Short mmCIF file of C-alpha atoms and ligand atoms in Angstrom, two decimals:
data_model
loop_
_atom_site.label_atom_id
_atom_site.label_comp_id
_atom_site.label_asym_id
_atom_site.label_seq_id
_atom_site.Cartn_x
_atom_site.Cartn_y
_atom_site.Cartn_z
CA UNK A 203 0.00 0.00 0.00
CA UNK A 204 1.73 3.34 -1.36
CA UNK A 205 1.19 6.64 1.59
CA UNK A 206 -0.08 10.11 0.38
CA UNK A 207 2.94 12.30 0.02
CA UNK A 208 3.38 16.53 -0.13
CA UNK A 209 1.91 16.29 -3.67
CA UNK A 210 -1.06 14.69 -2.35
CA UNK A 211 -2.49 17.46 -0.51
CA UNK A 212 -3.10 20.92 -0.69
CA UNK A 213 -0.17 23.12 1.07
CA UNK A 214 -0.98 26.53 -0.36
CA UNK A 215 -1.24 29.23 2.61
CA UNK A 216 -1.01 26.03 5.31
CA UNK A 217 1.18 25.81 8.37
CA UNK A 218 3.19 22.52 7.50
CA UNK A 219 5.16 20.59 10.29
CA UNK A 220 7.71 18.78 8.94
CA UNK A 221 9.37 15.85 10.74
CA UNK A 222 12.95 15.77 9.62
CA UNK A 223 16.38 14.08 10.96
CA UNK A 224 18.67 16.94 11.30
CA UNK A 225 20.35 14.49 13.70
CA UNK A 226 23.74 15.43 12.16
CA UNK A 227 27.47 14.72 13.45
CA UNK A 228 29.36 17.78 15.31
CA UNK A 229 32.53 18.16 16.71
CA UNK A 230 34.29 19.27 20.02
CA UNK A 231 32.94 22.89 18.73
CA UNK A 232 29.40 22.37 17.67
CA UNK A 233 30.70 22.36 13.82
CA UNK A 234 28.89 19.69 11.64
CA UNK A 235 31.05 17.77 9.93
CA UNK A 236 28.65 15.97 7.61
CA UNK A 237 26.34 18.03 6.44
CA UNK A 238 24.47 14.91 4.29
CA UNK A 239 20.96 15.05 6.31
CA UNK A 240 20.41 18.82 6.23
CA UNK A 241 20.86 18.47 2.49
CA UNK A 242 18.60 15.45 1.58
CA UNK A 243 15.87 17.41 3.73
CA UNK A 244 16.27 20.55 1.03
CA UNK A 245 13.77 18.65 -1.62
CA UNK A 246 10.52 18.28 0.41
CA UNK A 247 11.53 21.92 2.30
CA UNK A 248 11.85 23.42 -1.12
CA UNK A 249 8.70 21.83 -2.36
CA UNK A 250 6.88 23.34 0.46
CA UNK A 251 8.37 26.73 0.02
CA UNK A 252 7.39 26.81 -3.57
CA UNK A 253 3.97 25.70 -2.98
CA UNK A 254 3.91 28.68 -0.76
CA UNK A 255 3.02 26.77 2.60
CA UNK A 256 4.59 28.27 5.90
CA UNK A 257 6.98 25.49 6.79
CA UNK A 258 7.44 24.29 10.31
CA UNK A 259 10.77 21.89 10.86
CA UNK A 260 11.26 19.80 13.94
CA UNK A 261 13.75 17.03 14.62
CA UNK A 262 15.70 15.28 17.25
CA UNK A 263 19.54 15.66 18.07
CA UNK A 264 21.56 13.19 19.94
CA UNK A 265 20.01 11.93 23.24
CA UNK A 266 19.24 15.32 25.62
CA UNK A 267 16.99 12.79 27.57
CA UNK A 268 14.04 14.57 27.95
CA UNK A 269 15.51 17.78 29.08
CA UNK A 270 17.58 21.67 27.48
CA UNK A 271 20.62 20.81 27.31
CA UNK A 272 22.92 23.36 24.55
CA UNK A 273 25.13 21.22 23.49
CA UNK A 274 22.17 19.95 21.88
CA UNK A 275 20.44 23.03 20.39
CA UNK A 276 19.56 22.84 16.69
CA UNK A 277 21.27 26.41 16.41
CA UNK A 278 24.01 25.11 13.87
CA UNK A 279 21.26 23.31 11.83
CA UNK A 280 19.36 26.39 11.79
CA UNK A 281 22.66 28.22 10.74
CA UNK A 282 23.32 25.61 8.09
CA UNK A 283 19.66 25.17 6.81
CA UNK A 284 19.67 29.24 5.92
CA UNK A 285 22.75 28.68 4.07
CA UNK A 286 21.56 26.18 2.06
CA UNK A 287 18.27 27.74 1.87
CA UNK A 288 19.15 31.19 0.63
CA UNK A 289 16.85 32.34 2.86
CA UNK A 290 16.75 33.16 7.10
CA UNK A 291 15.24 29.96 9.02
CA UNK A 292 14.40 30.95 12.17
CA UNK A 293 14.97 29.14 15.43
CA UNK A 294 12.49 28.86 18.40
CA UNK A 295 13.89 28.92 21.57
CA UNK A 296 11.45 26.39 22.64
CA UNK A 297 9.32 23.48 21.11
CA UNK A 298 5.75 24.38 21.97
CA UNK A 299 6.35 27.13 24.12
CA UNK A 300 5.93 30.76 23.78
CA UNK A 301 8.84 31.16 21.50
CA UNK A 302 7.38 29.03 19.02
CA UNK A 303 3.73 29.88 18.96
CA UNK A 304 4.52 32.92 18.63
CA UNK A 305 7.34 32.61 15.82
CA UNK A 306 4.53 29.92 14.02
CA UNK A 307 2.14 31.97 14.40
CA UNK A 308 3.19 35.57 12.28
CA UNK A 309 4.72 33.40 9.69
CA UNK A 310 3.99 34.47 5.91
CA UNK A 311 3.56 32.11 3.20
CA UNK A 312 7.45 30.61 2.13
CA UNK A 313 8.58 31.43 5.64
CA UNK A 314 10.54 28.79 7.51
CA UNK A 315 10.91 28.26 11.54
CA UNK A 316 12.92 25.29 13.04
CA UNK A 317 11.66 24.33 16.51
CA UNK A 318 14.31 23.57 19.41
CA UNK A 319 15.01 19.73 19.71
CA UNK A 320 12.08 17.51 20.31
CA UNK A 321 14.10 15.27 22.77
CA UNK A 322 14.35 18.72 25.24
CA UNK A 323 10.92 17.70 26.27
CA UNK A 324 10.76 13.98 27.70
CA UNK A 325 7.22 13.54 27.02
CA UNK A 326 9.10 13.32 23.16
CA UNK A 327 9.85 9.95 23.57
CA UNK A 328 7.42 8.79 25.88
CA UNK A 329 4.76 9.55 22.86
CA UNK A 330 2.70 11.84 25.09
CA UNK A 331 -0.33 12.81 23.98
CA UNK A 332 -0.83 16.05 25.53
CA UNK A 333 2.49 16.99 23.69
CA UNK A 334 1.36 15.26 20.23
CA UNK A 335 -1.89 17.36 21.08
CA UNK A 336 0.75 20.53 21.36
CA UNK A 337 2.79 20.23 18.44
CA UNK A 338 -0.31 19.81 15.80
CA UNK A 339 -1.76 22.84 17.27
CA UNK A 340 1.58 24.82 15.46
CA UNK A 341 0.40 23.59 12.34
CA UNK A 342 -2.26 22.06 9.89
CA UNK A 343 -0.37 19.42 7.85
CA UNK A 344 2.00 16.74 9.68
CA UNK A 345 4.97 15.73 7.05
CA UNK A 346 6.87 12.88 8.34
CA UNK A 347 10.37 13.16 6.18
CA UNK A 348 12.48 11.38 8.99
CA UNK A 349 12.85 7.72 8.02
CA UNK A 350 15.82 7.20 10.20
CA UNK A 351 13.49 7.46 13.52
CA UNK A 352 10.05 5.71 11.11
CA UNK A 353 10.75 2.57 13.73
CA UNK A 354 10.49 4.37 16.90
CA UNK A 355 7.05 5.46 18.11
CA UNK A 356 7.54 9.08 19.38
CA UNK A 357 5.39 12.37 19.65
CA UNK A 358 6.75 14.01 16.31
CA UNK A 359 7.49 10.75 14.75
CA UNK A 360 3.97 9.31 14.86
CA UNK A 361 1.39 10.83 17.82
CA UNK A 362 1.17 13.94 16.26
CA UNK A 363 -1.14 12.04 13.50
CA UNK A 364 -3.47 11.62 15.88
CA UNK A 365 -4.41 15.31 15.39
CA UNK A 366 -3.91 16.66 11.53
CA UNK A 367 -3.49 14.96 7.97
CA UNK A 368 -0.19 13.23 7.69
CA UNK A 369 1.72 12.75 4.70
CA UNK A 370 5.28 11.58 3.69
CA UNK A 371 7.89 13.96 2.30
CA UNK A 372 9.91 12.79 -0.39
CA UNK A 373 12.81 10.99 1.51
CA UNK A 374 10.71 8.63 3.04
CA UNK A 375 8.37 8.27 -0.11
CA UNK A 376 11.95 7.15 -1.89
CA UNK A 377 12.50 4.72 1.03
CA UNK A 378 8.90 2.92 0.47
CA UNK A 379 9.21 2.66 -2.52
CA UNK A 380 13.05 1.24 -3.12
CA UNK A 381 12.41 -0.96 -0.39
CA UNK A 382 9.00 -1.74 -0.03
CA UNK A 383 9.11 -2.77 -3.83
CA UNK A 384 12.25 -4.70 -3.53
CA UNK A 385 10.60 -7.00 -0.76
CA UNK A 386 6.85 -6.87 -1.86
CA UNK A 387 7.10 -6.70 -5.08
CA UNK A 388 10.78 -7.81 -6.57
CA UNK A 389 11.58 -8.38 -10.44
CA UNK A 390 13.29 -11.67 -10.01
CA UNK A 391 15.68 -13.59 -9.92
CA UNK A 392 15.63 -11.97 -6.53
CA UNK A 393 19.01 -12.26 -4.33
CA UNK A 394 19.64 -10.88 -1.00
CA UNK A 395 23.16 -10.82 0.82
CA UNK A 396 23.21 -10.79 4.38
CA UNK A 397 26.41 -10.20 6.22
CA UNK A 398 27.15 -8.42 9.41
CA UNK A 399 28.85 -9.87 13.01
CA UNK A 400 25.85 -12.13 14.33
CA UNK A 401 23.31 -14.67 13.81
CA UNK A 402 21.62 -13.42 16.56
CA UNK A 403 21.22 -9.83 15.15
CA UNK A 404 19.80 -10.64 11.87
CA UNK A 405 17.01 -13.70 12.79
CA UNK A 406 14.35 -12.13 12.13
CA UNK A 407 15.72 -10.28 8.70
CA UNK A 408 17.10 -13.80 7.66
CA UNK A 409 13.50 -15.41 8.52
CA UNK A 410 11.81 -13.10 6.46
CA UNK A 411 13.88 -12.43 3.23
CA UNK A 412 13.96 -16.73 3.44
CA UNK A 413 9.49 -15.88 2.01
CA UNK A 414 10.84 -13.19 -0.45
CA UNK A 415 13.73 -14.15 -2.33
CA UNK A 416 15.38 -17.21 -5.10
CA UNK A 417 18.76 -16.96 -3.52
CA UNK A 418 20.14 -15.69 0.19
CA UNK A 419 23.55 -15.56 0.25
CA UNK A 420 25.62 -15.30 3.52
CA UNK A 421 29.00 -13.61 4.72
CA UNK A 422 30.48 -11.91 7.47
CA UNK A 423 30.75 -13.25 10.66
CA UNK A 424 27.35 -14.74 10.96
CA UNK A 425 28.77 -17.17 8.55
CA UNK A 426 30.48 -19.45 11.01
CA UNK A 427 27.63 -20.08 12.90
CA UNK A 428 25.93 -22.11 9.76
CA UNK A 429 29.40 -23.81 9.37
CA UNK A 430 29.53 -24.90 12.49
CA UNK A 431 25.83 -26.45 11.96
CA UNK A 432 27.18 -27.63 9.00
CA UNK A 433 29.87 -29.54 11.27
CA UNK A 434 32.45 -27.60 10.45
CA UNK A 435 35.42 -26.32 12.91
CA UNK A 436 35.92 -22.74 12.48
CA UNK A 437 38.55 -22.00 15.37
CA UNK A 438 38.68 -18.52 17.09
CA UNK A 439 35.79 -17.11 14.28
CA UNK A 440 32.76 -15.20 16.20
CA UNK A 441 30.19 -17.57 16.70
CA UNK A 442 27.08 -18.31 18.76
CA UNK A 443 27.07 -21.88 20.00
CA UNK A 444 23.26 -21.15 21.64
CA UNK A 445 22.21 -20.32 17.82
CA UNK A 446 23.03 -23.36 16.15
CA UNK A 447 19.82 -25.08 16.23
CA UNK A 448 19.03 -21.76 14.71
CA UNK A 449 20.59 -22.04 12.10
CA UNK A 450 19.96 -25.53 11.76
CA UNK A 451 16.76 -24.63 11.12
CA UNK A 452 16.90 -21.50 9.13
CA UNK A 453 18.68 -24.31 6.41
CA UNK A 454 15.97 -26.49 6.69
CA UNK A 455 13.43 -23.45 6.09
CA UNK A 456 15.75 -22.63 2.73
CA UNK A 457 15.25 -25.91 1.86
CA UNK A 458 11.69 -26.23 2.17
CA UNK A 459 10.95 -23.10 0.43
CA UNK A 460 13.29 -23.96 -2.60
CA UNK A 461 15.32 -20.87 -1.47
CA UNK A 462 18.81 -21.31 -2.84
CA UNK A 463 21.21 -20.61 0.67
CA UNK A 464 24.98 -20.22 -0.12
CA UNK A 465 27.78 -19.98 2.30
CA UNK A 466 30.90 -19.38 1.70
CA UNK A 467 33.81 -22.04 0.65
CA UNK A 468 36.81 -20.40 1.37
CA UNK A 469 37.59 -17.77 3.91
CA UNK A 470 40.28 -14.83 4.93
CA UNK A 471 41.80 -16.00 8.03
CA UNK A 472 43.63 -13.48 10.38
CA UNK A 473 45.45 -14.32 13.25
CA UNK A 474 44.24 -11.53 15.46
CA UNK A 475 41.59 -8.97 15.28
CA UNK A 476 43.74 -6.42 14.06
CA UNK A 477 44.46 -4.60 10.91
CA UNK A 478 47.95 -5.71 10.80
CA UNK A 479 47.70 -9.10 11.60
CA UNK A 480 48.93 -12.22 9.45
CA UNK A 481 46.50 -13.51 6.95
CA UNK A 482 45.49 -16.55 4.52
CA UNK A 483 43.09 -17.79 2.49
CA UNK A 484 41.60 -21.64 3.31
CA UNK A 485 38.75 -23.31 2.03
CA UNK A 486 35.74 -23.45 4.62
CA UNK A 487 37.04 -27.27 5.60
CA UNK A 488 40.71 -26.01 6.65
CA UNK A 489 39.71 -23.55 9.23
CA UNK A 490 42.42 -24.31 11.98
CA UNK A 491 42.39 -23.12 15.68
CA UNK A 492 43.78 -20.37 16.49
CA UNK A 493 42.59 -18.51 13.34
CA UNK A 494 39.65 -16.41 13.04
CA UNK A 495 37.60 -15.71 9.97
CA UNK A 496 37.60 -12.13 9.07
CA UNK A 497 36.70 -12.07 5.65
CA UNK A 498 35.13 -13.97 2.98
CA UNK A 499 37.61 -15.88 0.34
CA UNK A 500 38.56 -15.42 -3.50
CA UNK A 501 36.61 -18.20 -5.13
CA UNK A 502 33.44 -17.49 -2.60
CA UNK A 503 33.48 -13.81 -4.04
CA UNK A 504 34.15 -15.45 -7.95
CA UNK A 505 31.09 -17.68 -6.44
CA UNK A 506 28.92 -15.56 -5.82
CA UNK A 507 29.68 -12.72 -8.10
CA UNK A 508 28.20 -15.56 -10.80
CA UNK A 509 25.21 -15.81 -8.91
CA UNK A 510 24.28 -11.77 -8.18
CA UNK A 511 25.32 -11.83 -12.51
CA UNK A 512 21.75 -13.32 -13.16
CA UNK A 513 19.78 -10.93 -10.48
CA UNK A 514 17.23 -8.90 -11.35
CA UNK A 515 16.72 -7.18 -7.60
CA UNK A 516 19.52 -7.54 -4.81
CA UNK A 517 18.94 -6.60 -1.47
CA UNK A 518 22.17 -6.38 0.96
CA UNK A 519 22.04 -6.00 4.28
CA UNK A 520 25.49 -6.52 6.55
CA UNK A 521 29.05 -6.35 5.30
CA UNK A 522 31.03 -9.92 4.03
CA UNK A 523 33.73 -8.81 6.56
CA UNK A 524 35.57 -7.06 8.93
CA UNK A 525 35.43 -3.67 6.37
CA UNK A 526 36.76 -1.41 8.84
CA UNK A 527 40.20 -3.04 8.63
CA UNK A 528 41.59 -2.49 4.63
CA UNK A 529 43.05 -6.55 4.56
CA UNK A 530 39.65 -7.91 5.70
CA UNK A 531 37.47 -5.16 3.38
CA UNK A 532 38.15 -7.64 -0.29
CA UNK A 533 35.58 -9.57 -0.07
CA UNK A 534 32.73 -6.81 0.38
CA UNK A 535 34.54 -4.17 -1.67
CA UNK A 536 34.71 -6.76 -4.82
CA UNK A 537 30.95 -7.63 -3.86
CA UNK A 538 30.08 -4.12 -3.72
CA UNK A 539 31.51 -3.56 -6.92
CA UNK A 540 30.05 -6.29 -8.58
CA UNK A 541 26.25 -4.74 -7.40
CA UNK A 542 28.02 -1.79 -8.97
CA UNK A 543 27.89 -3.27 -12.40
CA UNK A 544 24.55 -4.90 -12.36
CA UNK A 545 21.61 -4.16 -14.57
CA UNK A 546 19.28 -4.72 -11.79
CA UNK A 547 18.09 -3.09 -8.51
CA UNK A 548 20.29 -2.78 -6.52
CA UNK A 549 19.15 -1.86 -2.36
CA UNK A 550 21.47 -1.46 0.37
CA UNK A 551 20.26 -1.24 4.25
CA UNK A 552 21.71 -1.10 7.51
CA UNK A 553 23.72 1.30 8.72
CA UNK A 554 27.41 -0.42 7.80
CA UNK A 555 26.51 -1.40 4.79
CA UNK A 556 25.82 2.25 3.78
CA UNK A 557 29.06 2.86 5.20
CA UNK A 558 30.61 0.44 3.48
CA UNK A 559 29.60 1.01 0.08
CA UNK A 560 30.16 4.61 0.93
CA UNK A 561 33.79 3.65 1.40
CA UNK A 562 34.44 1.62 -1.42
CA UNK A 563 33.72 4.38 -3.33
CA UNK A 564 30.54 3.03 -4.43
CA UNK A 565 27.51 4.73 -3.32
CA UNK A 566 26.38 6.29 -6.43
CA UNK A 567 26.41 2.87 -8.50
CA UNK A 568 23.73 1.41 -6.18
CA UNK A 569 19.09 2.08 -7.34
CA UNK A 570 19.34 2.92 -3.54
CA UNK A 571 21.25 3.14 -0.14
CA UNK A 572 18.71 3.35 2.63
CA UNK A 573 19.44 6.49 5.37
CA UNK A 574 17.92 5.10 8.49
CA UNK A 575 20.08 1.95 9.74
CA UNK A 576 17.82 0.56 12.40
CA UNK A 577 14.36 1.39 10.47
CA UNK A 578 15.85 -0.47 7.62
CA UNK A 579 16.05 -3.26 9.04
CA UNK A 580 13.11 -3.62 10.85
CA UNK A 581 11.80 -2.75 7.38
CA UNK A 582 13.38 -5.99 6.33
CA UNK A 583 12.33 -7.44 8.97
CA UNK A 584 8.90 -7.22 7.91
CA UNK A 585 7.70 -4.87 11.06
CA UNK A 586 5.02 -2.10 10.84
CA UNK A 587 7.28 1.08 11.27
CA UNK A 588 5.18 3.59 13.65
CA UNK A 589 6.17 6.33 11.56
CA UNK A 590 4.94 5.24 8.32
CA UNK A 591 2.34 3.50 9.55
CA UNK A 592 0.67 7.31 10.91
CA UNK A 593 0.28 8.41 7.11
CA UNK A 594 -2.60 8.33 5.11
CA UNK A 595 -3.05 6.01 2.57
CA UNK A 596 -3.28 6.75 -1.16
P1 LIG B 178 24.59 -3.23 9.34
O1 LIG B 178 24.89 -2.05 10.24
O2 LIG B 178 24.80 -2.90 7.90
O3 LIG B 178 23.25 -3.83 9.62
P2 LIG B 178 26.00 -5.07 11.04
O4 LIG B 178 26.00 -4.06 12.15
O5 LIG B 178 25.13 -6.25 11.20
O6 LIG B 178 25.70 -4.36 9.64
O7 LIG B 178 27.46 -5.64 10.84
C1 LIG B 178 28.58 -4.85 10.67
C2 LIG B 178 29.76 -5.32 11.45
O8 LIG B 178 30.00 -6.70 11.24
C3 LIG B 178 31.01 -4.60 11.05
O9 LIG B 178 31.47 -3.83 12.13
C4 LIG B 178 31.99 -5.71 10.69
O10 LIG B 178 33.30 -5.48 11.16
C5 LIG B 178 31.38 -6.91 11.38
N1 LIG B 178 31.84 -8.17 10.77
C6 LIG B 178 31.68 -8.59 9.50
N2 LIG B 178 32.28 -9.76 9.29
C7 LIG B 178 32.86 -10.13 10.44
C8 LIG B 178 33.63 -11.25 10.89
N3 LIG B 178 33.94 -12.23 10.04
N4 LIG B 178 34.03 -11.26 12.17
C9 LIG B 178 33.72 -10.26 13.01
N5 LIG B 178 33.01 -9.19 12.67
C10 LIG B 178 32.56 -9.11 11.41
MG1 LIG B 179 25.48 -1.99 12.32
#
């Protein structure tokens, strides 16, 4: 089911509040030093100026816990957001307060006020509906653009539906569709990749991609786990012992649903964890104690670059390996750039995975790299997110 967006309702002369993530990365001095979230905001903020509403942006920044803390003030966004703009954003001092009824309410059509973080007021997070009740009374339209928080249930997230039309804004209309198509509706052959450190963290993104896809391919460090079920020894590799039934059984699901699983058959061995540390390539059956698995191997990546050849959608949650470390980052670079190359869709989520691909170089190859690391993979996980959810259906 596809959500009304901006386009799908009349803004003209309305007070808009706009749920963003202007969560962005500072330093010591309150500079932001990646200034990627105030700028994939612009397109629904420059929509709304266009269409002449009177645009009302709220969002979260780091965890205040529920009360004013400066360090946390949305003063550099603001200062950042005008630059970008062209035009003067201003900044309430509060969220709901005096400040900002009274800076909402002499707005003229175009005009642009940011509200102080959401998280200064505890009842944020706790979904309050007195403070839902609040923040719709600054405006007449609720835009939810902020699919990096879609997962959590919060005041400005998803309460403040309760009390005015809510639509999406562009960013999270791009998110529904890239991945909401990939999993509901894939062209297929359909291939997902699944990587990351643990079993444990990926169940319930493994048991649902198993009812979606032709192929599921595994790496990273999750990988031992199903070799060990497998009755393989895979010395000092992370593994969960207390997940092998698991996994056991996540083979037999494969199995019964025709899925094609594939695990790797040779692996990067390092001593240590550490970027320096002595390395080799074994097949899957050679893993000795003493050695831990850090990466996948040479003919696995040949392997399964043959495979993700025939794809028609590819969905890749989780690097193959330990990325962070340049010896160990192979076997999801040459993966990455193999997704690169394909004529098919290509959708990245989870947080390192963005970062990966980001790193390799990459990013601009790929149909679409998802911005919100835990919603994404709820979204894979098949859960309801809150925040989408709240939005009226087309
Ligand atoms: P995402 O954030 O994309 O969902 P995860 O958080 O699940 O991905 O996994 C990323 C982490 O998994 C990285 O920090 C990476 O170093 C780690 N990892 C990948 N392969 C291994 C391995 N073989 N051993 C230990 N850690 C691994
Ligand atoms: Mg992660």
């Amino acid at each position: 089911m596809s959500k009304k967006t901006v386009r799908d309702i009349n803004v003209t002369g309305k007070k808009v509040l706009v749920r963003c993530d202007f969560n962005v990365p500072q330093d010591e001095n309150g500079n932001i030093t990646d200034t990627r979230r105030i700028v994939g905001a612009l397109p629904t903020i420059k929509y709304l100026i266009e269409n002449n509403a009177k645009v009302i942006l709220c969002s979260h920044l780091g965890r205040p816990k529920g009360e004013v803390k400066k360090e946390f003030s949305l003063a550099p966004v603001q200062k950042e957001l005008s630059k970008q703009l062209g035009i003067e954003v201003k900044l309430a001092d509060d969220i709901v307060g005096e400040s900002a009824k009274t800076l909402t309410n002499n707005m003229k059509d175009g005009e642009v006020v940011l509200l102080e973080n959401v998280r200064f007021d505890k009842r944020e997070e706790q979904n309050d509906p007195e403070f839902s009740k609040e923040l719709a009374s600054l405006a007449e339209i609720y835009v939810n653009d902020a699919f990096g928080t879609a997962h959590r249930a919060h005041s400005s997230t998803a309460g403040v539906a309760d009390y005015l039309p809510a639509v999406s804004g562009f960013l999270i209309e791009k998110e529904i569709k890239f991945l909401g198509d990939a999993l509901n509706n894939p062209e297929r052959p359909f291939v997902a990749i699944l990587g990351g450190k643990k079993v444990s963290d990926k169940i319930s993104v493994i048991n649902n991609l198993l009812e979606k896809v032709d192929t599921l391919i595994i790496g990273g460090g999750m990988s031992y786990t199903f070799l060990k079920a497998k009755g393989l020894s895979v010395g000092n590799s992370i593994c969960e012992d207390d997940k092998i039934d698991l996994a056991k059984e996540l083979m037999q699901k494969a199995k019964d649903r025709n899925v094609e699983f594939l695990l790797p058959v040779d692996v990067t061995l390092g001593k240590e964890y550490d970027k320096d540390t002595e390395s080799k390539i074994v097949k899957v059956d050679q893993i000795e104690d003493g050695w831990e698995g850090l990466d996948i191997g040479t003919e696995t990546v040949k392997k399964y670059s043959e495979v993700l050849r025939t794809a028609k959608t590819v969905m890749w949650n989780g690097p193959l390996g330990v990325f962070e470390f340049d010896k160990f980052a192979k076997g999801t670079n040459a993966i990455a750039k193999v997704l690169g190359e394909l004529d098919a869709t290509t959708v990245i989520g989870g947080g390192d995975s963005a970062a990966a691909v980001e790193k390799a170089g990459l990013a601009d190859k790929m149909t679409h790299i998802s911005t919100g690391g835990g919603a994404s993979l709820e979204y894979l996980e098949g859960k309801i997110l809150p925040g989408i959810a709240c939005l009226q259906d087309k």
